[in-house]
């Protein structure tokens, strides 16, 4: 090994503490980056394979009833490669061990062979067989949450008749990756299950022999989806079609995509910030490290080493650190990613599981780190070799210290000599002070960002489940009912309050942009289901016009006072021009509300309601559930508490775990940065401090000077870091603003306190290490080797 | 060789009108104010002067570590004042050996490795061991600088300077940080190099006693050469006392 390479190895060994800190900082940034991108790539790959292998349909349409022969006409639509017709029916379930009524979705399948699309993947048991009544496949999520096995039975109300369903197989379907029922926000595997039943039997139960009410299509590569949707709508409309949708609007797919896009927001934003900050820190740390070797660089130059030789020497050192850091970060990141991918795959119940470590992710991580390291090194070397070697070896001229601002203001009598030294030092080397402050502030900011996600989600939960939705139970009727139904519900046991609503499926259109959604008609100032704006103020339902969520208004490009076209997709399918009377900000899917009377008028109906929100005395919940289960009129009961539990569980599994990783790595980075800042300050000033010791300062006094500086810089950095963190959170909010979900910019004081505490603890620990080093400062050698 | 008269010998260095002004903090320092001088092949020259007389600046300019504000320096047929940084680096690498007052050893390398640091980039170096032998440090060549005394460190620095077999050896207060006995050992090493390898040697000092071992003594004061005298009664370093 060449002598100069030996120097590198020994230098590295000599600063192993700092080197380790740099490696850990870098590895942390890389780990988060690799973890997130790898998880995302693996999930996307798994999803695509799943869709492909189990032939997830491209187009979905529901209608009231159409003869099976209509399939031939549908197949003639240009671009359609396969057509599958079926019957889909919602039923109330009575599941052993579940107090409240469950909801089942029954989907017909051919008895003799698997369907050509949305193929159920058998996880256990067997497929349904012809001629055996009551046989069904059940979705795995539902089966697992009730511990159902092939051979078990579940009772269901089919078209008003109680009938046992005999489970013969457990299945998964790409159509129900998220088994979530219409109108709900979150999957609820306990109360909602998907069942596949032979066509003949299901048709018999619902009087649908020779007919279908649902059709799915596969498209070929040349298909023009909007055109297919348009033509399909035209074909199905006479049969009560409520509008075909593509994958993008399919509920499960949309939620998976939404999860992915949130994951992507996290996967791209957080790690990119981590990596950028890490790159900056690497740059600063390497730069300062090299500055402390100014004399050695000058000596090397004096012997005839060129700038290029010296640059190469330090680049090798940096590269060694970078390569170790990137390798470590990649390993840890890939390991965490495989765990996360497995967790997500289980969460999404993908029957196929892929783990891919995209080489370009690693290459990108390496490239950015190398560039950052080299940039820092290069500028430091340029600075170090700008002076002729003779001058670089000469002791630095006494810097032009000046009285600080405080002293110029005449406040020096309040400052001790040590404090004056600290302040003058900071003022004289503002660049170094600035870099230290910036580094610590960035690390603090990342801690804020890491925790912010949870603050935002807590806020949304509070907003959604406690301030906005105050009902306990939502009861939906099979058919729109009269006011009498409301009174019946009101008289059920334990019901303290009941509030009617009239929901209607509609297409809201402005120009060529449209969205299909349910418009919810509410009383003018509902007590239970309250529509709130971003300031948590209740939005009153105006007697006329529609109130849109801000996101929907943005999509439709309308403002209050403009008009939208509402195409109702039920009954007589009226089309109305409706004024936009208000816009409110919210955090979930695009939504639209009207006064209940306005909906009724639009539908030319009397006193109808499609369901009611109930406030229920919790003691009576079980009695209420029992009653509701036996009420044929009730199609759907959703319990807010249950939804909230599911939502929180979902969070714990995914977001919280990822957040924990982010916070962990942010903490490592924070420690690494603070420690390095302290060590570099020590290296830069050891000569000066030794001189002070020689002229009679005590260890405590010189520690005070160095640690005092660190303290001041840390204290300045923390508030800046908190502000920076808030800014990052704001940026994250912008990036994660999707059509189906947004996050409010809310940072709790606990998050700020956590970030500040970690930084302070890191500073105290680093201070102790530096203090120990100061105690062992070799006065003689420090003074002897230089002037 | 070193005792021969200097008249007919080739000048290794020829400086004309050297001026150097640099800023030290807020002060403008006139380090050199028009210096003319020559250094001849194989001679041993002592540059004598009080601190601030400009002798270090002069040496640094001769060694290509610094550039003059005005004036010219020629090294043999080559003008150093026209050189850019790369050319000066090559010049230092191939022709000049430096010894500094504070040794400037690389603390993370052993004596042998410190010498190797230079031999690895030189066109025709001595083996590091041989260079250390010349300064009497063969037994301690695997020690780190922190394990060596000041005199030993300075001798490592000398070994490092001569290992490349330079044509000129420039020493800046080589004994400045040393006691008398150690200083003499170091000076003996330098003397031996000059004598045995015929290396043109310039030593800076403010210690007039050391001038006794020179062929020629150049006195500097206030950034100018005050006078130059030949020293026919050269004494060995061993006999110096101060």
Short mmCIF file of N, CA, C and O in Angstrom, two decimals, chain A residues 63-74 85 199 208-213 215 235 238-239:
data_model
loop_
_atom_site.label_atom_id
_atom_site.label_comp_id
_atom_site.label_asym_id
_atom_site.label_seq_id
_atom_site.Cartn_x
_atom_site.Cartn_y
_atom_site.Cartn_z
N UNK A 63 -76.40 -2.60 -13.42
CA UNK A 63 -77.69 -2.18 -13.95
C UNK A 63 -78.76 -2.89 -13.14
O UNK A 63 -78.45 -3.67 -12.24
N UNK A 64 -80.03 -2.62 -13.46
CA UNK A 64 -81.10 -3.24 -12.67
C UNK A 64 -81.27 -4.71 -13.05
O UNK A 64 -81.20 -5.58 -12.23
N UNK A 65 -81.47 -4.92 -14.34
CA UNK A 65 -81.68 -6.29 -14.81
C UNK A 65 -81.63 -6.29 -16.33
O UNK A 65 -82.29 -5.46 -16.98
N UNK A 66 -80.87 -7.20 -16.88
CA UNK A 66 -80.82 -7.29 -18.33
C UNK A 66 -80.70 -8.75 -18.72
O UNK A 66 -80.12 -9.55 -17.97
N UNK A 67 -81.25 -9.13 -19.87
CA UNK A 67 -81.12 -10.52 -20.31
C UNK A 67 -79.67 -10.84 -20.67
O UNK A 67 -78.95 -9.97 -21.16
N UNK A 68 -79.28 -12.10 -20.44
CA UNK A 68 -77.90 -12.50 -20.71
C UNK A 68 -77.50 -12.28 -22.17
O UNK A 68 -76.32 -12.11 -22.48
N UNK A 69 -78.51 -12.27 -23.05
CA UNK A 69 -78.22 -12.10 -24.47
C UNK A 69 -77.60 -10.73 -24.77
O UNK A 69 -76.95 -10.55 -25.79
N UNK A 70 -77.78 -9.78 -23.82
CA UNK A 70 -77.22 -8.44 -24.03
C UNK A 70 -75.68 -8.50 -24.11
O UNK A 70 -75.05 -7.64 -24.72
N UNK A 71 -75.13 -9.56 -23.52
CA UNK A 71 -73.67 -9.71 -23.53
C UNK A 71 -73.12 -9.68 -24.94
O UNK A 71 -72.04 -9.12 -25.19
N UNK A 72 -73.87 -10.25 -25.89
CA UNK A 72 -73.38 -10.29 -27.27
C UNK A 72 -73.26 -8.89 -27.85
O UNK A 72 -72.30 -8.57 -28.54
N UNK A 73 -74.27 -8.06 -27.53
CA UNK A 73 -74.19 -6.67 -28.03
C UNK A 73 -73.01 -5.94 -27.41
O UNK A 73 -72.34 -5.15 -28.06
N UNK A 74 -72.81 -6.22 -26.11
CA UNK A 74 -71.70 -5.55 -25.42
C UNK A 74 -70.36 -5.97 -26.02
O UNK A 74 -69.46 -5.16 -26.22
N UNK A 85 -70.87 -11.60 -17.65
CA UNK A 85 -72.05 -11.06 -16.95
C UNK A 85 -72.25 -11.84 -15.67
O UNK A 85 -71.85 -13.00 -15.56
N UNK A 199 -74.14 -19.35 -10.16
CA UNK A 199 -75.09 -18.47 -10.83
C UNK A 199 -76.52 -18.96 -10.70
O UNK A 199 -77.43 -18.19 -10.39
N UNK A 208 -83.67 -13.88 -11.03
CA UNK A 208 -82.89 -13.27 -12.10
C UNK A 208 -82.49 -14.31 -13.15
O UNK A 208 -81.50 -14.14 -13.84
N UNK A 209 -83.27 -15.40 -13.25
CA UNK A 209 -82.87 -16.45 -14.20
C UNK A 209 -82.71 -15.88 -15.61
O UNK A 209 -83.56 -15.13 -16.07
N UNK A 210 -81.59 -16.23 -16.22
CA UNK A 210 -81.33 -15.78 -17.59
C UNK A 210 -80.99 -14.31 -17.68
O UNK A 210 -80.97 -13.73 -18.76
N UNK A 211 -80.75 -13.70 -16.52
CA UNK A 211 -80.48 -12.26 -16.54
C UNK A 211 -79.25 -11.93 -15.69
O UNK A 211 -78.70 -12.80 -15.01
N UNK A 212 -78.83 -10.71 -15.78
CA UNK A 212 -77.67 -10.27 -14.97
C UNK A 212 -77.91 -8.84 -14.52
O UNK A 212 -78.74 -8.11 -15.07
N UNK A 213 -77.17 -8.43 -13.52
CA UNK A 213 -77.23 -7.03 -13.12
C UNK A 213 -75.84 -6.41 -13.00
O UNK A 213 -75.67 -5.29 -12.51
N UNK A 215 -71.87 -6.37 -15.10
CA UNK A 215 -71.07 -6.87 -16.21
C UNK A 215 -69.65 -6.30 -16.09
O UNK A 215 -69.47 -5.15 -15.67
N UNK A 235 -75.80 1.15 -24.07
CA UNK A 235 -76.42 -0.17 -24.15
C UNK A 235 -77.17 -0.50 -22.87
O UNK A 235 -78.26 -1.07 -22.90
N UNK A 238 -81.18 1.48 -20.94
CA UNK A 238 -82.57 1.01 -20.90
C UNK A 238 -82.79 -0.06 -19.84
O UNK A 238 -83.93 -0.34 -19.46
N UNK A 239 -81.73 -0.67 -19.36
CA UNK A 239 -81.86 -1.74 -18.37
C UNK A 239 -81.51 -1.26 -16.97
O UNK A 239 -81.18 -2.04 -16.09
#
